[in-house]
Amino acid sequence: MTQDDAAPYLEANRAWWDHVVPIHEASRGYDREGFLRGEKPLCPVELEELGPHVEGRSLLHLQCHFGMDTLNWARLGARVTGLDFAPQAIEAARRLSEDSGVPGRFVEANVYDAPTALEGERFDLVYTGIGALNWLPDIRAWAQVVTACLRDGGRLYLYEAHPALYTLDEEQPETRLVVRYPYFPQPEPLTTVSTATYVDGPALPPMPTHDWIRGLGEIVTALIEAGLVIEFLHEHREMPWQALPWMEFVGDGPRGADGRYQSGRMWRLPAAQRELVPLMYSLMARRPASD
Ligand SMILES: C[S@@+](CC[C@H](N)C(=O)[O-])C[C@H]1O[C@@H](n2cnc3c(N)ncnc32)[C@H](O)[C@@H]1O
């Protein structure tokens, strides 16, 4: 889908994200207070795979939301810039930086305008976290943006929900993994009117969001076409939220009245299903040095 065609969808999405930022700031799920106390680290996979590369490096976080993950990278020694198109998210990120004393720069812009908004600045690292790529109508244009924002030799790191997970029917009884939704990218977005966000909080007014299925093949191909060299693509059996009601918490954690875990780090499928489907993927790609 061209960006002109997508403009009304992105406008609706931006309004929704602006609406949910204060809800997320106040949520137990994001646990802002915990972050201020120095808790709420990044996911174990991210820490293991990108952690060793960040100290002293410049890092651009695309679609940074209200900056918690961005500032977590700063706590590990990166010089961070977060970019998001929702004004409320950027304001909240600046507040989080100020309240926590963790330095970070936050820029309000559409991902597709990042090279212009950042005046051509190039970074050692570009990072994109969970729940980002599905909001983008044009994945090839996104890959071009990533390349434009990396210095020669710089790296993209991506940690995302696996598209295979999104094909599964969450309303089945727990013994059945059933494919219900398409895996392959569709030209038209999926329009949803949710009564809640993905964390705890008050009911939402009926505001539509529009997102796109992003297959692994098109993401990897777009990055290669944009000139990046893929260093690894890992698929994972654990994930940082309970995407299906019967997933097991890895470790222990507090449960709510409904029996579901309220917080904690990672979930996985029960042993009998664990080898059947990947839940997350992570990818590292490098912009080669120019000749
Ligand atoms: C689920 S959040 C991802 C953030 C992070 N992983 C987290 O959990 O805090 C998705 C973010 O993408 C942003 N976003 C969506 N479409 C965008 C676009 N075209 N340009 C810039 N930001 C965008 C939204 O405003 C939102 O803050």
PDB file of N, CA, C and O and ligand atoms in Angstrom, residues 3 10 13-18 20-21 24 30 46 61-70 83-87 89-90 107-113 127-137 159-160 198-199 210 212, ligand 1:
ATOM      1  N   GLN A   3       2.077   5.159   0.634  1.00  0.00           N
ATOM      2  CA  GLN A   3       1.896   5.962   1.846  1.00  0.00           C
ATOM      3  C   GLN A   3       0.736   6.945   1.717  1.00  0.00           C
ATOM      4  O   GLN A   3       0.079   7.273   2.695  1.00  0.00           O
ATOM      5  N   LEU A  10      -3.066   5.822   8.980  1.00  0.00           N
ATOM      6  CA  LEU A  10      -2.030   6.236   9.947  1.00  0.00           C
ATOM      7  C   LEU A  10      -2.559   7.340  10.857  1.00  0.00           C
ATOM      8  O   LEU A  10      -2.231   7.395  12.037  1.00  0.00           O
ATOM      9  N   ASN A  13      -4.576   5.705  13.473  1.00  0.00           N
ATOM     10  CA  ASN A  13      -3.678   5.015  14.414  1.00  0.00           C
ATOM     11  C   ASN A  13      -3.018   6.004  15.367  1.00  0.00           C
ATOM     12  O   ASN A  13      -2.909   5.746  16.561  1.00  0.00           O
ATOM     13  N   ARG A  14      -2.593   7.126  14.808  1.00  0.00           N
ATOM     14  CA  ARG A  14      -1.918   8.117  15.660  1.00  0.00           C
ATOM     15  C   ARG A  14      -2.878   8.608  16.766  1.00  0.00           C
ATOM     16  O   ARG A  14      -2.492   8.746  17.921  1.00  0.00           O
ATOM     17  N   ALA A  15      -4.136   8.849  16.383  1.00  0.00           N
ATOM     18  CA  ALA A  15      -5.123   9.309  17.381  1.00  0.00           C
ATOM     19  C   ALA A  15      -5.282   8.250  18.469  1.00  0.00           C
ATOM     20  O   ALA A  15      -5.368   8.559  19.666  1.00  0.00           O
ATOM     21  N   TRP A  16      -5.312   6.978  18.068  1.00  0.00           N
ATOM     22  CA  TRP A  16      -5.474   5.892  19.054  1.00  0.00           C
ATOM     23  C   TRP A  16      -4.268   5.836  19.991  1.00  0.00           C
ATOM     24  O   TRP A  16      -4.419   5.753  21.208  1.00  0.00           O
ATOM     25  N   TRP A  17      -3.072   5.910  19.412  1.00  0.00           N
ATOM     26  CA  TRP A  17      -1.876   5.834  20.264  1.00  0.00           C
ATOM     27  C   TRP A  17      -1.811   7.021  21.216  1.00  0.00           C
ATOM     28  O   TRP A  17      -1.434   6.881  22.388  1.00  0.00           O
ATOM     29  N   ASP A  18      -2.192   8.207  20.712  1.00  0.00           N
ATOM     30  CA  ASP A  18      -2.213   9.365  21.608  1.00  0.00           C
ATOM     31  C   ASP A  18      -3.158   9.115  22.784  1.00  0.00           C
ATOM     32  O   ASP A  18      -2.848   9.447  23.924  1.00  0.00           O
ATOM     33  N   VAL A  20      -4.009   6.246  24.133  1.00  0.00           N
ATOM     34  CA  VAL A  20      -3.634   5.182  25.077  1.00  0.00           C
ATOM     35  C   VAL A  20      -2.344   5.492  25.864  1.00  0.00           C
ATOM     36  O   VAL A  20      -2.081   4.823  26.868  1.00  0.00           O
ATOM     37  N   VAL A  21      -1.590   6.501  25.441  1.00  0.00           N
ATOM     38  CA  VAL A  21      -0.329   6.754  26.157  1.00  0.00           C
ATOM     39  C   VAL A  21      -0.537   6.965  27.665  1.00  0.00           C
ATOM     40  O   VAL A  21       0.110   6.291  28.483  1.00  0.00           O
ATOM     41  N   HIS A  24      -1.275   3.712  29.340  1.00  0.00           N
ATOM     42  CA  HIS A  24      -0.076   2.867  29.476  1.00  0.00           C
ATOM     43  C   HIS A  24       0.854   3.390  30.564  1.00  0.00           C
ATOM     44  O   HIS A  24       1.437   2.615  31.322  1.00  0.00           O
ATOM     45  N   TYR A  30       3.017  -1.743  32.168  1.00  0.00           N
ATOM     46  CA  TYR A  30       4.254  -1.001  31.874  1.00  0.00           C
ATOM     47  C   TYR A  30       5.034  -0.690  33.150  1.00  0.00           C
ATOM     48  O   TYR A  30       6.245  -0.545  33.107  1.00  0.00           O
ATOM     49  N   GLU A  46      16.714  -9.785  24.289  1.00  0.00           N
ATOM     50  CA  GLU A  46      17.292  -8.508  23.844  1.00  0.00           C
ATOM     51  C   GLU A  46      18.582  -8.210  24.596  1.00  0.00           C
ATOM     52  O   GLU A  46      19.579  -7.761  24.020  1.00  0.00           O
ATOM     53  N   HIS A  61      15.898   4.374  18.400  1.00  0.00           N
ATOM     54  CA  HIS A  61      14.768   3.467  18.624  1.00  0.00           C
ATOM     55  C   HIS A  61      13.587   3.972  17.791  1.00  0.00           C
ATOM     56  O   HIS A  61      13.017   5.021  18.100  1.00  0.00           O
ATOM     57  N   LEU A  62      13.245   3.235  16.737  1.00  0.00           N
ATOM     58  CA  LEU A  62      12.094   3.609  15.907  1.00  0.00           C
ATOM     59  C   LEU A  62      10.816   3.093  16.571  1.00  0.00           C
ATOM     60  O   LEU A  62      10.774   1.967  17.046  1.00  0.00           O
ATOM     61  N   GLN A  63       9.765   3.939  16.585  1.00  0.00           N
ATOM     62  CA  GLN A  63       8.478   3.623  17.229  1.00  0.00           C
ATOM     63  C   GLN A  63       8.678   3.348  18.728  1.00  0.00           C
ATOM     64  O   GLN A  63       8.360   2.269  19.238  1.00  0.00           O
ATOM     65  N   CYS A  64       9.202   4.354  19.388  1.00  0.00           N
ATOM     66  CA  CYS A  64       9.694   4.171  20.771  1.00  0.00           C
ATOM     67  C   CYS A  64       8.595   4.209  21.821  1.00  0.00           C
ATOM     68  O   CYS A  64       8.872   4.013  22.999  1.00  0.00           O
ATOM     69  N   HIS A  65       7.338   4.526  21.422  1.00  0.00           N
ATOM     70  CA  HIS A  65       6.242   4.677  22.381  1.00  0.00           C
ATOM     71  C   HIS A  65       6.658   5.680  23.459  1.00  0.00           C
ATOM     72  O   HIS A  65       7.223   6.721  23.101  1.00  0.00           O
ATOM     73  N   PHE A  66       6.422   5.425  24.760  1.00  0.00           N
ATOM     74  CA  PHE A  66       6.805   6.497  25.699  1.00  0.00           C
ATOM     75  C   PHE A  66       8.202   6.278  26.291  1.00  0.00           C
ATOM     76  O   PHE A  66       8.543   6.803  27.343  1.00  0.00           O
ATOM     77  N   GLY A  67       9.025   5.578  25.533  1.00  0.00           N
ATOM     78  CA  GLY A  67      10.468   5.652  25.773  1.00  0.00           C
ATOM     79  C   GLY A  67      11.063   4.716  26.809  1.00  0.00           C
ATOM     80  O   GLY A  67      12.254   4.802  27.104  1.00  0.00           O
ATOM     81  N   MET A  68      10.251   3.779  27.339  1.00  0.00           N
ATOM     82  CA  MET A  68      10.790   2.951  28.423  1.00  0.00           C
ATOM     83  C   MET A  68      11.927   2.051  27.933  1.00  0.00           C
ATOM     84  O   MET A  68      12.998   1.985  28.552  1.00  0.00           O
ATOM     85  N   ASP A  69      11.689   1.388  26.811  1.00  0.00           N
ATOM     86  CA  ASP A  69      12.759   0.527  26.280  1.00  0.00           C
ATOM     87  C   ASP A  69      13.953   1.375  25.826  1.00  0.00           C
ATOM     88  O   ASP A  69      15.117   1.002  26.031  1.00  0.00           O
ATOM     89  N   THR A  70      13.665   2.516  25.214  1.00  0.00           N
ATOM     90  CA  THR A  70      14.738   3.426  24.768  1.00  0.00           C
ATOM     91  C   THR A  70      15.653   3.758  25.947  1.00  0.00           C
ATOM     92  O   THR A  70      16.889   3.659  25.859  1.00  0.00           O
ATOM     93  N   LEU A  83      12.095   7.771  18.490  1.00  0.00           N
ATOM     94  CA  LEU A  83      11.250   8.456  17.497  1.00  0.00           C
ATOM     95  C   LEU A  83       9.887   7.784  17.463  1.00  0.00           C
ATOM     96  O   LEU A  83       9.800   6.557  17.435  1.00  0.00           O
ATOM     97  N   ASP A  84       8.854   8.602  17.498  1.00  0.00           N
ATOM     98  CA  ASP A  84       7.477   8.075  17.445  1.00  0.00           C
ATOM     99  C   ASP A  84       6.594   9.170  16.850  1.00  0.00           C
ATOM    100  O   ASP A  84       6.877  10.359  17.003  1.00  0.00           O
ATOM    101  N   PHE A  85       5.492   8.750  16.179  1.00  0.00           N
ATOM    102  CA  PHE A  85       4.640   9.766  15.551  1.00  0.00           C
ATOM    103  C   PHE A  85       3.541  10.288  16.459  1.00  0.00           C
ATOM    104  O   PHE A  85       2.810  11.184  16.087  1.00  0.00           O
ATOM    105  N   ALA A  86       3.394   9.751  17.654  1.00  0.00           N
ATOM    106  CA  ALA A  86       2.324  10.181  18.558  1.00  0.00           C
ATOM    107  C   ALA A  86       2.862  11.264  19.502  1.00  0.00           C
ATOM    108  O   ALA A  86       3.728  10.992  20.331  1.00  0.00           O
ATOM    109  N   PRO A  87       2.347  12.499  19.383  1.00  0.00           N
ATOM    110  CA  PRO A  87       2.863  13.580  20.229  1.00  0.00           C
ATOM    111  C   PRO A  87       2.804  13.250  21.723  1.00  0.00           C
ATOM    112  O   PRO A  87       3.727  13.568  22.479  1.00  0.00           O
ATOM    113  N   ALA A  89       3.085  10.385  23.094  1.00  0.00           N
ATOM    114  CA  ALA A  89       4.148   9.421  23.415  1.00  0.00           C
ATOM    115  C   ALA A  89       5.472  10.160  23.609  1.00  0.00           C
ATOM    116  O   ALA A  89       6.223   9.875  24.559  1.00  0.00           O
ATOM    117  N   ILE A  90       5.735  11.106  22.742  1.00  0.00           N
ATOM    118  CA  ILE A  90       7.011  11.829  22.833  1.00  0.00           C
ATOM    119  C   ILE A  90       7.044  12.688  24.102  1.00  0.00           C
ATOM    120  O   ILE A  90       8.045  12.723  24.821  1.00  0.00           O
ATOM    121  N   VAL A 107      12.075  12.425  19.482  1.00  0.00           N
ATOM    122  CA  VAL A 107      11.711  13.171  18.281  1.00  0.00           C
ATOM    123  C   VAL A 107      10.349  12.696  17.792  1.00  0.00           C
ATOM    124  O   VAL A 107      10.128  11.492  17.658  1.00  0.00           O
ATOM    125  N   GLU A 108       9.468  13.660  17.530  1.00  0.00           N
ATOM    126  CA  GLU A 108       8.131  13.315  17.024  1.00  0.00           C
ATOM    127  C   GLU A 108       8.173  13.275  15.495  1.00  0.00           C
ATOM    128  O   GLU A 108       8.412  14.308  14.859  1.00  0.00           O
ATOM    129  N   ALA A 109       7.977  12.107  14.916  1.00  0.00           N
ATOM    130  CA  ALA A 109       7.956  11.995  13.452  1.00  0.00           C
ATOM    131  C   ALA A 109       7.394  10.642  13.045  1.00  0.00           C
ATOM    132  O   ALA A 109       7.522   9.658  13.784  1.00  0.00           O
ATOM    133  N   ASN A 110       6.806  10.617  11.870  1.00  0.00           N
ATOM    134  CA  ASN A 110       6.445   9.361  11.231  1.00  0.00           C
ATOM    135  C   ASN A 110       7.738   8.610  10.910  1.00  0.00           C
ATOM    136  O   ASN A 110       8.724   9.227  10.487  1.00  0.00           O
ATOM    137  N   VAL A 111       7.742   7.310  11.083  1.00  0.00           N
ATOM    138  CA  VAL A 111       8.938   6.504  10.752  1.00  0.00           C
ATOM    139  C   VAL A 111       9.459   6.840   9.354  1.00  0.00           C
ATOM    140  O   VAL A 111      10.659   6.943   9.129  1.00  0.00           O
ATOM    141  N   TYR A 112       8.520   6.985   8.416  1.00  0.00           N
ATOM    142  CA  TYR A 112       8.927   7.195   7.025  1.00  0.00           C
ATOM    143  C   TYR A 112       9.627   8.539   6.825  1.00  0.00           C
ATOM    144  O   TYR A 112      10.300   8.737   5.826  1.00  0.00           O
ATOM    145  N   ASP A 113       9.466   9.447   7.770  1.00  0.00           N
ATOM    146  CA  ASP A 113      10.124  10.765   7.670  1.00  0.00           C
ATOM    147  C   ASP A 113      11.369  10.834   8.552  1.00  0.00           C
ATOM    148  O   ASP A 113      11.942  11.911   8.726  1.00  0.00           O
ATOM    149  N   TYR A 127      17.186   0.197  16.604  1.00  0.00           N
ATOM    150  CA  TYR A 127      16.481  -0.842  17.357  1.00  0.00           C
ATOM    151  C   TYR A 127      14.982  -0.686  17.133  1.00  0.00           C
ATOM    152  O   TYR A 127      14.476   0.446  17.111  1.00  0.00           O
ATOM    153  N   THR A 128      14.307  -1.803  16.968  1.00  0.00           N
ATOM    154  CA  THR A 128      12.838  -1.799  16.907  1.00  0.00           C
ATOM    155  C   THR A 128      12.326  -2.926  17.787  1.00  0.00           C
ATOM    156  O   THR A 128      12.778  -4.062  17.648  1.00  0.00           O
ATOM    157  N   GLY A 129      11.403  -2.595  18.686  1.00  0.00           N
ATOM    158  CA  GLY A 129      10.941  -3.567  19.678  1.00  0.00           C
ATOM    159  C   GLY A 129       9.561  -4.130  19.343  1.00  0.00           C
ATOM    160  O   GLY A 129       9.035  -3.943  18.244  1.00  0.00           O
ATOM    161  N   ILE A 130       8.989  -4.766  20.324  1.00  0.00           N
ATOM    162  CA  ILE A 130       7.774  -5.564  20.135  1.00  0.00           C
ATOM    163  C   ILE A 130       6.580  -4.706  19.702  1.00  0.00           C
ATOM    164  O   ILE A 130       6.347  -3.635  20.256  1.00  0.00           O
ATOM    165  N   GLY A 131       5.817  -5.233  18.756  1.00  0.00           N
ATOM    166  CA  GLY A 131       4.560  -4.581  18.371  1.00  0.00           C
ATOM    167  C   GLY A 131       4.776  -3.331  17.554  1.00  0.00           C
ATOM    168  O   GLY A 131       4.023  -2.351  17.710  1.00  0.00           O
ATOM    169  N   ALA A 132       5.754  -3.305  16.703  1.00  0.00           N
ATOM    170  CA  ALA A 132       6.048  -2.104  15.907  1.00  0.00           C
ATOM    171  C   ALA A 132       5.751  -2.311  14.419  1.00  0.00           C
ATOM    172  O   ALA A 132       5.038  -1.530  13.799  1.00  0.00           O
ATOM    173  N   LEU A 133       6.279  -3.394  13.842  1.00  0.00           N
ATOM    174  CA  LEU A 133       6.224  -3.518  12.378  1.00  0.00           C
ATOM    175  C   LEU A 133       4.805  -3.689  11.843  1.00  0.00           C
ATOM    176  O   LEU A 133       4.519  -3.329  10.699  1.00  0.00           O
ATOM    177  N   ASN A 134       3.905  -4.236  12.665  1.00  0.00           N
ATOM    178  CA  ASN A 134       2.533  -4.447  12.178  1.00  0.00           C
ATOM    179  C   ASN A 134       1.807  -3.125  11.919  1.00  0.00           C
ATOM    180  O   ASN A 134       0.774  -3.101  11.262  1.00  0.00           O
ATOM    181  N   TRP A 135       2.343  -2.010  12.422  1.00  0.00           N
ATOM    182  CA  TRP A 135       1.699  -0.710  12.211  1.00  0.00           C
ATOM    183  C   TRP A 135       2.135  -0.043  10.914  1.00  0.00           C
ATOM    184  O   TRP A 135       1.699   1.060  10.604  1.00  0.00           O
ATOM    185  N   LEU A 136       3.018  -0.704  10.172  1.00  0.00           N
ATOM    186  CA  LEU A 136       3.613  -0.046   9.003  1.00  0.00           C
ATOM    187  C   LEU A 136       3.018  -0.583   7.696  1.00  0.00           C
ATOM    188  O   LEU A 136       3.078  -1.780   7.434  1.00  0.00           O
ATOM    189  N   PRO A 137       2.472   0.323   6.855  1.00  0.00           N
ATOM    190  CA  PRO A 137       1.822  -0.122   5.612  1.00  0.00           C
ATOM    191  C   PRO A 137       2.814  -0.525   4.527  1.00  0.00           C
ATOM    192  O   PRO A 137       2.457  -1.279   3.632  1.00  0.00           O
ATOM    193  N   TYR A 159      13.335  -7.191  17.568  1.00  0.00           N
ATOM    194  CA  TYR A 159      12.765  -8.274  18.389  1.00  0.00           C
ATOM    195  C   TYR A 159      11.255  -8.128  18.288  1.00  0.00           C
ATOM    196  O   TYR A 159      10.694  -7.111  18.721  1.00  0.00           O
ATOM    197  N   GLU A 160      10.619  -9.105  17.680  1.00  0.00           N
ATOM    198  CA  GLU A 160       9.199  -8.951  17.341  1.00  0.00           C
ATOM    199  C   GLU A 160       8.434 -10.250  17.554  1.00  0.00           C
ATOM    200  O   GLU A 160       9.028 -11.339  17.567  1.00  0.00           O
ATOM    201  N   TYR A 198      -3.400  -3.660  25.196  1.00  0.00           N
ATOM    202  CA  TYR A 198      -2.782  -4.931  25.558  1.00  0.00           C
ATOM    203  C   TYR A 198      -2.297  -4.954  27.008  1.00  0.00           C
ATOM    204  O   TYR A 198      -1.712  -5.940  27.435  1.00  0.00           O
ATOM    205  N   VAL A 199      -2.482  -3.862  27.734  1.00  0.00           N
ATOM    206  CA  VAL A 199      -2.195  -3.902  29.179  1.00  0.00           C
ATOM    207  C   VAL A 199      -3.457  -3.481  29.930  1.00  0.00           C
ATOM    208  O   VAL A 199      -4.442  -3.076  29.322  1.00  0.00           O
ATOM    209  N   HIS A 210      -5.727   0.306  12.544  1.00  0.00           N
ATOM    210  CA  HIS A 210      -5.509  -0.418  11.292  1.00  0.00           C
ATOM    211  C   HIS A 210      -4.090  -0.942  11.306  1.00  0.00           C
ATOM    212  O   HIS A 210      -3.145  -0.163  11.470  1.00  0.00           O
ATOM    213  N   TRP A 212      -1.210  -4.212   9.729  1.00  0.00           N
ATOM    214  CA  TRP A 212      -0.917  -5.048   8.573  1.00  0.00           C
ATOM    215  C   TRP A 212      -0.169  -6.302   9.015  1.00  0.00           C
ATOM    216  O   TRP A 212       0.705  -6.234   9.896  1.00  0.00           O
TER     217      TRP A 212
HETATM  218  C1  LIG B   1       3.412  -1.170  20.734  1.00  0.00           C
HETATM  219  S1  LIG B   1       4.258   0.339  20.560  1.00  0.00           S
HETATM  220  C2  LIG B   1       5.872  -0.323  20.428  1.00  0.00           C
HETATM  221  C3  LIG B   1       6.719   0.207  21.529  1.00  0.00           C
HETATM  222  C4  LIG B   1       7.474  -0.669  22.447  1.00  0.00           C
HETATM  223  N1  LIG B   1       7.834  -1.941  21.951  1.00  0.00           N
HETATM  224  C5  LIG B   1       6.731  -0.741  23.740  1.00  0.00           C
HETATM  225  O1  LIG B   1       6.101  -1.773  24.035  1.00  0.00           O
HETATM  226  O2  LIG B   1       6.723   0.236  24.490  1.00  0.00           O
HETATM  227  C6  LIG B   1       4.002   0.891  18.893  1.00  0.00           C
HETATM  228  C7  LIG B   1       4.393   2.365  18.700  1.00  0.00           C
HETATM  229  O3  LIG B   1       4.488   2.607  17.287  1.00  0.00           O
HETATM  230  C8  LIG B   1       4.107   3.950  17.053  1.00  0.00           C
HETATM  231  N2  LIG B   1       3.835   4.084  15.630  1.00  0.00           N
HETATM  232  C9  LIG B   1       2.910   3.410  14.907  1.00  0.00           C
HETATM  233  N3  LIG B   1       2.985   3.771  13.612  1.00  0.00           N
HETATM  234  C10 LIG B   1       3.999   4.669  13.517  1.00  0.00           C
HETATM  235  C11 LIG B   1       4.567   5.400  12.441  1.00  0.00           C
HETATM  236  N4  LIG B   1       4.117   5.269  11.187  1.00  0.00           N
HETATM  237  N5  LIG B   1       5.601   6.244  12.700  1.00  0.00           N
HETATM  238  C12 LIG B   1       6.072   6.387  13.971  1.00  0.00           C
HETATM  239  N6  LIG B   1       5.567   5.730  15.042  1.00  0.00           N
HETATM  240  C13 LIG B   1       4.543   4.874  14.805  1.00  0.00           C
HETATM  241  C14 LIG B   1       2.944   4.179  17.987  1.00  0.00           C
HETATM  242  O4  LIG B   1       2.717   5.545  18.253  1.00  0.00           O
HETATM  243  C15 LIG B   1       3.379   3.378  19.237  1.00  0.00           C
HETATM  244  O5  LIG B   1       3.993   4.232  20.168  1.00  0.00           O
END
